[in-house]
XYZ file of C-alpha atoms in Angstrom:
475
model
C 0.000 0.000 0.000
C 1.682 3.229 -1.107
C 1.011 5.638 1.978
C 3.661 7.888 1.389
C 5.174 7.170 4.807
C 7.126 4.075 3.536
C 10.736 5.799 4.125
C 9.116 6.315 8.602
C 8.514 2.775 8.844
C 11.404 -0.304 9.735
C 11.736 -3.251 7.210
C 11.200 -5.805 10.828
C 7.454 -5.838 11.366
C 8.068 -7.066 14.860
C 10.038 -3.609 15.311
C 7.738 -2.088 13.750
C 4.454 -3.401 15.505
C 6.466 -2.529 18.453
C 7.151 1.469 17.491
C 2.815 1.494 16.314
C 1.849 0.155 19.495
C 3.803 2.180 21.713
C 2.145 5.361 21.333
C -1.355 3.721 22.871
C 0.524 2.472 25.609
C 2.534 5.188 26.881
C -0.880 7.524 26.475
C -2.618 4.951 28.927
C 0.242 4.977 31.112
C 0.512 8.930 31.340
C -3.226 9.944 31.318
C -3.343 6.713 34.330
C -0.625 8.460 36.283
C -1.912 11.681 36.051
C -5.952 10.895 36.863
C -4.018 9.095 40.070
C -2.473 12.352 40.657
C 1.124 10.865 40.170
C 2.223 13.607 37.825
C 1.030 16.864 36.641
C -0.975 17.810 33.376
C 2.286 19.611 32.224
C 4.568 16.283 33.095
C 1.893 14.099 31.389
C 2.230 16.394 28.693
C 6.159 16.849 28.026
C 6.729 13.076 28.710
C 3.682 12.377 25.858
C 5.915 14.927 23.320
C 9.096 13.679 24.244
C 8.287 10.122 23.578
C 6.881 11.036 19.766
C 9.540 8.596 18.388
C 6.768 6.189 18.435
C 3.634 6.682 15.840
C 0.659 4.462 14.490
C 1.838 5.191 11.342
C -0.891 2.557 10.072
C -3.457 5.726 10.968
C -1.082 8.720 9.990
C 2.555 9.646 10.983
C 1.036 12.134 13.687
C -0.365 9.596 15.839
C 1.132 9.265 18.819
C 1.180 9.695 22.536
C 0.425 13.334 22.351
C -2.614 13.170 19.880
C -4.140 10.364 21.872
C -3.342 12.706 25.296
C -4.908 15.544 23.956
C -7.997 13.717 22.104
C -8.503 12.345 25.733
C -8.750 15.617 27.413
C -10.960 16.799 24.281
C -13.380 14.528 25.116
C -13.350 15.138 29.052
C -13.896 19.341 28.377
C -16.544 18.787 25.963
C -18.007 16.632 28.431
C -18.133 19.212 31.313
C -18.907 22.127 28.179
C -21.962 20.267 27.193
C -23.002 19.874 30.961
C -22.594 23.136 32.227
C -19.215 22.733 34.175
C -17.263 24.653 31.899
C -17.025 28.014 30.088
C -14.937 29.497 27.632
C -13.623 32.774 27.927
C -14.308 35.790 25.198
C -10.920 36.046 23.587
C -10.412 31.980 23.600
C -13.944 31.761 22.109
C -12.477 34.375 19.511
C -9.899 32.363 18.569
C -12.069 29.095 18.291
C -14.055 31.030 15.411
C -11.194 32.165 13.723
C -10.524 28.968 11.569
C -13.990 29.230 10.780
C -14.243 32.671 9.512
C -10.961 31.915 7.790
C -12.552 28.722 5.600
C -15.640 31.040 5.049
C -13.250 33.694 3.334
C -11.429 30.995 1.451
C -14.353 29.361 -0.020
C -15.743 32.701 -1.262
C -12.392 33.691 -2.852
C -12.528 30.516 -5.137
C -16.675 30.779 -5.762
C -16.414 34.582 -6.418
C -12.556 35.737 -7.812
C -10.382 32.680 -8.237
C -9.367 29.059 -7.510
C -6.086 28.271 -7.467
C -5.834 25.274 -5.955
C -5.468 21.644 -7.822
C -7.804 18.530 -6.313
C -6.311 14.919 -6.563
C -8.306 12.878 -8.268
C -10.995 15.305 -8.555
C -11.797 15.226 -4.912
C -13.032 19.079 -4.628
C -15.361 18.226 -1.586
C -12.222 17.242 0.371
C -11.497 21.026 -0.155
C -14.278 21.903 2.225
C -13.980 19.061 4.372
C -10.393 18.978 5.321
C -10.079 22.137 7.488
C -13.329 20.185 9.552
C -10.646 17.033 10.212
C -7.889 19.469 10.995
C -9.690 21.230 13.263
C -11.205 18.388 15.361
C -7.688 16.439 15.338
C -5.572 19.500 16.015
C -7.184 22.603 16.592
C -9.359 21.963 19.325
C -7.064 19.591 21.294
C -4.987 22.554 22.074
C -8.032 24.702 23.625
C -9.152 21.496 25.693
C -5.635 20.689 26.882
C -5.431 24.625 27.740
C -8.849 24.867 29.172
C -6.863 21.550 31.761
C -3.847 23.519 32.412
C -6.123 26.431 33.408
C -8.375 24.321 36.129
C -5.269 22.425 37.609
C -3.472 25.975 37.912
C -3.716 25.693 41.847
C -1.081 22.347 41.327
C 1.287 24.336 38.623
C 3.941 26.759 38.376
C 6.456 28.273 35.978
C 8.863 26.349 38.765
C 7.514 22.837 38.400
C 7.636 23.557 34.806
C 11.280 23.841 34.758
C 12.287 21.243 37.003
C 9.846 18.655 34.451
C 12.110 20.157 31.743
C 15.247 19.937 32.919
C 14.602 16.420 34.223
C 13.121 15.167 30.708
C 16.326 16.954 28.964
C 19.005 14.996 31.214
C 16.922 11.871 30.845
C 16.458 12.283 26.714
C 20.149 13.479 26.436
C 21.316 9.862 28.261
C 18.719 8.142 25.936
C 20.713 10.186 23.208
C 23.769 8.836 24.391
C 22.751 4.994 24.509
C 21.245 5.167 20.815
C 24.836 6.591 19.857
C 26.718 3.493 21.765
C 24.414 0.690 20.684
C 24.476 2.228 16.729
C 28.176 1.981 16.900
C 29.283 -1.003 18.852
C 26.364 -3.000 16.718
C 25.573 -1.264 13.340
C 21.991 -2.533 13.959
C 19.308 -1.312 12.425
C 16.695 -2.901 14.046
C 17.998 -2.417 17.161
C 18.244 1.425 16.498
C 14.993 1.928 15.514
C 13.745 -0.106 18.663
C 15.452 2.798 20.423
C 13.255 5.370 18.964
C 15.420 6.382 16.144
C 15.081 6.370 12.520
C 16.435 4.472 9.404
C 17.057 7.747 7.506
C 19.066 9.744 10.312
C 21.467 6.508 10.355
C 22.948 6.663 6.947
C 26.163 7.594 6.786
C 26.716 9.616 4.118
C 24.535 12.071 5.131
C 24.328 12.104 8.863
C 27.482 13.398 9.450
C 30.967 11.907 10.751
C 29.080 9.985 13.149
C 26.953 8.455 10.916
C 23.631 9.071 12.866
C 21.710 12.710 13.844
C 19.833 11.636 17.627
C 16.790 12.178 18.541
C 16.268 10.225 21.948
C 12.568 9.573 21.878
C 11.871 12.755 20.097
C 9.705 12.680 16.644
C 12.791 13.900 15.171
C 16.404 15.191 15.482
C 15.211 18.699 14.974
C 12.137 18.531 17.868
C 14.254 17.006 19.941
C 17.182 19.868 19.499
C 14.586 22.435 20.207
C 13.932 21.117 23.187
C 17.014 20.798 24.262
C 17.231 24.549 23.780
C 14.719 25.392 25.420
C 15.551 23.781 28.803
C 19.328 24.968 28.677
C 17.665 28.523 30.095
C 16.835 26.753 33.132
C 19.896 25.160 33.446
C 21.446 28.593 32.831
C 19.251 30.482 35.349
C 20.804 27.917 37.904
C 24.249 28.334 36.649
C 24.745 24.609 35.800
C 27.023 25.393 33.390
C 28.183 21.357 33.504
C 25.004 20.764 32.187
C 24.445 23.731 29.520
C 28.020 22.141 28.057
C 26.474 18.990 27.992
C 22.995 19.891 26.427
C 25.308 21.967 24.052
C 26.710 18.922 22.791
C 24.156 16.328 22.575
C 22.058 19.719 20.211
C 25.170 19.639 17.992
C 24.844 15.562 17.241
C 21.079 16.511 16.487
C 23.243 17.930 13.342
C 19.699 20.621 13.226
C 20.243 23.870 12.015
C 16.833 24.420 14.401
C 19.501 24.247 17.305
C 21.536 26.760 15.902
C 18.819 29.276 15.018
C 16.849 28.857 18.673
C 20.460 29.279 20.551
C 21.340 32.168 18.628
C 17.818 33.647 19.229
C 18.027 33.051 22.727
C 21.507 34.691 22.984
C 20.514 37.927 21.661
C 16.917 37.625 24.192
C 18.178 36.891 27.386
C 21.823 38.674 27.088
C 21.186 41.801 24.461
C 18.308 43.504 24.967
C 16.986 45.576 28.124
C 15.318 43.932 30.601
C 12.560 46.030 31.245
C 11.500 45.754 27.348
C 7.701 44.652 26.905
C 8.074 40.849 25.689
C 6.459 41.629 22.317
C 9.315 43.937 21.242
C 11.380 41.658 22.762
C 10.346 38.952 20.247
C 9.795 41.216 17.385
C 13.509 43.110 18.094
C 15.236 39.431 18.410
C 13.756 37.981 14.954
C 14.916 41.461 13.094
C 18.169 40.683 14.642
C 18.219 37.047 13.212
C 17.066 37.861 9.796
C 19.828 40.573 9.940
C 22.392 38.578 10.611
C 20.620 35.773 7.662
C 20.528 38.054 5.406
C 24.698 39.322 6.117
C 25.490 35.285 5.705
C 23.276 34.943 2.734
C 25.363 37.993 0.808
C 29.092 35.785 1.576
C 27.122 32.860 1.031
C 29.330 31.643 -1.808
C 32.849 32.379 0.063
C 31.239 30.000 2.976
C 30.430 27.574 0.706
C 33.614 27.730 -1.014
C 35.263 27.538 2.604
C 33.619 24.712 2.914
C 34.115 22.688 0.395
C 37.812 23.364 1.069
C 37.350 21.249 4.243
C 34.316 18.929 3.589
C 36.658 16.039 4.267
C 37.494 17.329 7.816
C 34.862 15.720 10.730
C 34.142 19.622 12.479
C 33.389 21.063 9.434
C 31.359 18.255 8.311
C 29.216 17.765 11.878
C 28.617 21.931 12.349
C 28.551 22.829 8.636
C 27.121 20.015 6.007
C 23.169 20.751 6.814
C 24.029 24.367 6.900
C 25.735 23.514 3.313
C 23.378 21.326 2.022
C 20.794 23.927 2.606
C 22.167 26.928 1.014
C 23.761 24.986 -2.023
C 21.459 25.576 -4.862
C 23.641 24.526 -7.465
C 22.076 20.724 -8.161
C 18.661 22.279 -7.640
C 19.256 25.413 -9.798
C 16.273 26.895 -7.819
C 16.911 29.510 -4.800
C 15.112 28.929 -1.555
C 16.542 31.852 0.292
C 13.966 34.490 1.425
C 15.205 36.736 4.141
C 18.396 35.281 3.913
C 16.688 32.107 5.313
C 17.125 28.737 3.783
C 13.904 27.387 3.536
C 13.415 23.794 3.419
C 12.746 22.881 -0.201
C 10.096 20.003 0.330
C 8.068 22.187 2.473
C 8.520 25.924 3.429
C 9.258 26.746 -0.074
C 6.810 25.426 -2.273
C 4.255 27.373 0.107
C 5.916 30.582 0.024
C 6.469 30.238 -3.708
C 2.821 29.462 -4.008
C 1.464 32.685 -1.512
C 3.717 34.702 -3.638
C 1.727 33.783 -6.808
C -1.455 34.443 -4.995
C -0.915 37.086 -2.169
C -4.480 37.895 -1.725
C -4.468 34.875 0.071
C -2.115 36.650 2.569
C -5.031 37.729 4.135
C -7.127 34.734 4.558
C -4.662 31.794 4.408
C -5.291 29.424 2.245
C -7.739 27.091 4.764
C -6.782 24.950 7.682
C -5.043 21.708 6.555
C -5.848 22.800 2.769
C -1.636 22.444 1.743
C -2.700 19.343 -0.043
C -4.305 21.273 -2.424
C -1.717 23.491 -3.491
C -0.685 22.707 -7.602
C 1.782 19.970 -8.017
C 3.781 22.499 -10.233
C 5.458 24.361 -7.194
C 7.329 20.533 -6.005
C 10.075 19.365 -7.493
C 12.157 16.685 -6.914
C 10.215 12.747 -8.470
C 8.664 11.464 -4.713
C 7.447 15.103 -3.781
C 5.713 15.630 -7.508
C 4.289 12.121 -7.321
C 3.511 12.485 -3.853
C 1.280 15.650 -4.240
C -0.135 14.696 -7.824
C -1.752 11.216 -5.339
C -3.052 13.853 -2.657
C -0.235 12.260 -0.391
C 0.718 14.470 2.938
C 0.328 17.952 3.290
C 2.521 20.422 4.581
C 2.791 20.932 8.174
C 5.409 23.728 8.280
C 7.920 23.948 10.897
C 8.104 27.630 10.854
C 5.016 27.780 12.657
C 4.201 31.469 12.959
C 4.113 30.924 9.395
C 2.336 28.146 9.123
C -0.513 30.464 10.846
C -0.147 32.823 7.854
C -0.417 30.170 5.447
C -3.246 28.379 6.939
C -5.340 30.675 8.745
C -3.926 34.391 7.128
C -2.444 37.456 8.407
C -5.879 38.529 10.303
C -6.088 35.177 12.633
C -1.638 35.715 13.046
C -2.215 39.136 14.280
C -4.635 38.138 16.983
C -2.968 34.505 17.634
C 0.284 36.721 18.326
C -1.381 39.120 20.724
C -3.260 36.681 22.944
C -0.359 33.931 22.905
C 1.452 36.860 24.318
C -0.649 38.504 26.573
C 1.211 39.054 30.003
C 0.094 40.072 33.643
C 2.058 42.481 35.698
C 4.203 41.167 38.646
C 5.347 38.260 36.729
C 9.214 37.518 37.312
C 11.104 38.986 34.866
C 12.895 35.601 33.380
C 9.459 34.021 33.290
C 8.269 36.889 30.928
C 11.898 36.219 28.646
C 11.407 33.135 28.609
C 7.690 33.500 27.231
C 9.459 35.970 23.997
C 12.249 33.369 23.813
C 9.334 30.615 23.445
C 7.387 32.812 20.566
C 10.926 33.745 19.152
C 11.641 29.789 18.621
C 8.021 29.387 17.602
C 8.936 30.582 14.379
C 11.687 28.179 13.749
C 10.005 25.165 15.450
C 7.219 23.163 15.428
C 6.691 23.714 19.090
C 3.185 24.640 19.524
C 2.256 22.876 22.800
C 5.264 24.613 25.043
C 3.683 28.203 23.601
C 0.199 26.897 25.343
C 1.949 26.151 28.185
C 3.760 28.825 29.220
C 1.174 31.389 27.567
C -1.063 30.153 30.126
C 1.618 30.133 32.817
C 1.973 33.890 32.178
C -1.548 34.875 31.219
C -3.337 33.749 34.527
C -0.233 34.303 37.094
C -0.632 30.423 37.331
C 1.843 29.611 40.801
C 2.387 33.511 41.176
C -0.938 33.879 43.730
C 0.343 31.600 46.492
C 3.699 32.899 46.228
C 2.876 36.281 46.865
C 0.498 35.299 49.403
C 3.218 33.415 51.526
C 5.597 36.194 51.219
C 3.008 38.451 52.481
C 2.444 36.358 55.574
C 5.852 35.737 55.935
């Protein structure tokens, strides 16, 4: 059966009846733990993302531990909605109707001025459907799993939430460093992909000297290399710099220019600008800086390249510099994919923005939730992509995720998903509030939606702050 997700599965179907049934398990586990009050919703949701390794890729490559988590909670807050125990706020109830109001504008554009799109097979009512699938299997998770974090706030705290990371980081970093031992000392396969990795990050002609890019129980390298960066502010904030070292070096065998990006992001955040900045200029100031500094690489691209090609032989340049290389080499492709200065990926970020630049009035709309499976076969290249989107295989779930909310729900809905994902109280401590811009800075680069929610919510509703300031008061 050609699925499309042939290259994510393992030739051993025990292994691989192993990796598909994992993900039902290790929901159970978590969602048993934490009705049993064993763990937190926050813990029951990092330890569901950082076990994504693991999908029922027989369904879809997205189902895993955290899907099943959050479909689970769906059900429980529609429950309570439908009975009266819940509400939902104004400005989250805004935000629920803005995928809607997004489809509606889409579907008039291409009744009343212009379709663009191309439909598989000739499926046009998949058009209209699609955003309804997308929005019941990912949308609304998020607002349920929010709506959780919001009624357990009396058990949370920015605290706890950084002791769960830093815990999950050393654990996924030794995980890291057993996949490494047993690909080397074995050269098994089988074995590896038991351990949560892949068959394509262990070929070693493009994986670097090492031969393999880790990704512990991560979905992949580049998830689990943001998330390594985003727990190394903890570790700095407690100035463990054994462990930031450490961290550093497991990110660099991720081999993921993500890394990169999110630690030079961070850099300029926590150690440039003014601390008393509001946290939107903060993120807005620290992604000028970045595509500043793109943009000055992108003009000496050529003299880099040249550089290193010099020393493409030599096992530094090749583990820090071959994905950067490989990504701003256009010569075999003889098709640019730098915007910004930014090498987009060429499978996914750039066939998009190629296509939104064709059609810019649907800037304003996006182009419908889910709806990347329609766009024309003519802006992939490369024989499995083309093929790929002329079957209606995949669609394009973009890691540059404040983009993605351009492309699928339009300028209107990113405006007012920025402000309320942003939204801070006053009193709240000053590296809780960089840490929130350093979060929406990597949000851009990564596909790290569920730690916005998170600490969003740990900002917007002073979740841990009351008590604290209560017992000092007393104290």
């Amino acid at each position: 059966m050609e699925t499309g997700y042939d290259i994510l599965q393992s030739s051993n179907i025990f292994v691989e009846c192993f990796r598909e049934g994992m993900p039902l398990v290790i929901a159970a586990i978590l969602l048993y733990l934490y009705y049993n009050k064993r763990i937190s919703i926050i813990d029951m949701l990092l330890y569901a993302f950082a076990s994504e390794a693991y999908t029922l890729l027989a369904i879809g490559p997205t189902f895993n531990a955290t899907l099943f988590v959050g479909i689970f909670i769906l059900l429980e807050q529609a429950h309570l909605l439908v009975t009266g125990k819940q509400y939902i706020r104004p400005a989250y109830l805004f935000l629920l109707l803005l995928p809607l109001l997004s489809n509606i504008v889409v579907f008039l554009i291409t009744q009343l001025y212009k379709d663009p799109f191309s439909y598989p097979g000739g499926r046009v009512y998949a058009f209209y459907t699609k955003p309804i699938y997308f929005y019941l299997k990912t949308y609304l998770p998020f607002f349920a799993i929010g709506a959780k974090i919001v009624q357990d706030r009396e058990q949370l705290s920015f605290e706890k939430f950084g002791e769960s990371m830093k815990k999950i980081a050393v654990i996924s970093c030794i995980i890291a460093l057993v996949q490494i031992a047993v690909q080397l000392i074995f050269h098994n396969v089988e074995l590896s992909e038991f351990l949560g990795l892949q068959s394509r990050y262990l070929q070693e002609e493009i994986n670097g000297p090492l031969g393999i890019r880790v990704q512990a129980l991560f979905g992949e390298p580049k998830m689990f290399s943001a998330f390594l960066s985003l727990a190394i502010p903890f570790f700095m904030k407690d100035r463990n710099y054994k462990m930031v070292v450490f961290m550093f070096i497991i990110g660099i065998l991720t081999s993921s220019q993500t890394f990169w990006i999110n630690i030079l992001g961070g850099s300029i955040l926590f150690l440039c600008l003014p601390r008393l900045m509001q946290v939107r200029w903060k993120i807005i100031t620290t992604l000028l800086v970045i595509v500043g500094i793109f943009l000055s690489f992108a003009a000496f691209k050529d003299y880099f390249l040249k550089q290193y090609m010099a020393n493409r032989n030599d096992a530094t340049y090749r583990l820090l510099f071959e994905r950067s290389a490989y990504r701003y080499n256009n010569e075999f492709w003889g098709r640019s994919n730098i915007i910004f200065g930014i090498p987009l990926q060429r499978d996914m970020e750039l066939p998009v923005v190629d296509f939104l630049r064709e059609e810019p009035y649907l800037f304003i709309s996006g182009y419908g939730a889910g709806n990347s499976t329609f766009i024309p076969p003519s802006y992939f290249f490369g024989q499995m992509n083309y093929q790929h989107k002329l079957a209606g295989i995949g669609g394009q779930n973009l890691n540059m995720r404040w983009f993605f909310i351009l492309a699928e729900f339009g300028a209107v809905s990113l405006f007012f998903f920025f402000m309320i994902l942003t939204k801070t109280r006053p009193g709240t401590p000053h590296f809780q509030l960089s840490y929130l811009g350093y979060v929406a800075v990597c949000f851009f680069f990564s596909q790290i939606d569920l730690f916005l929610v998170i600490v969003a919510l740990l900002c917007a509703y002073h979740i841990g702050l009351t008590k604290k300031l209560e017992h000092e008061q007393i104290t």
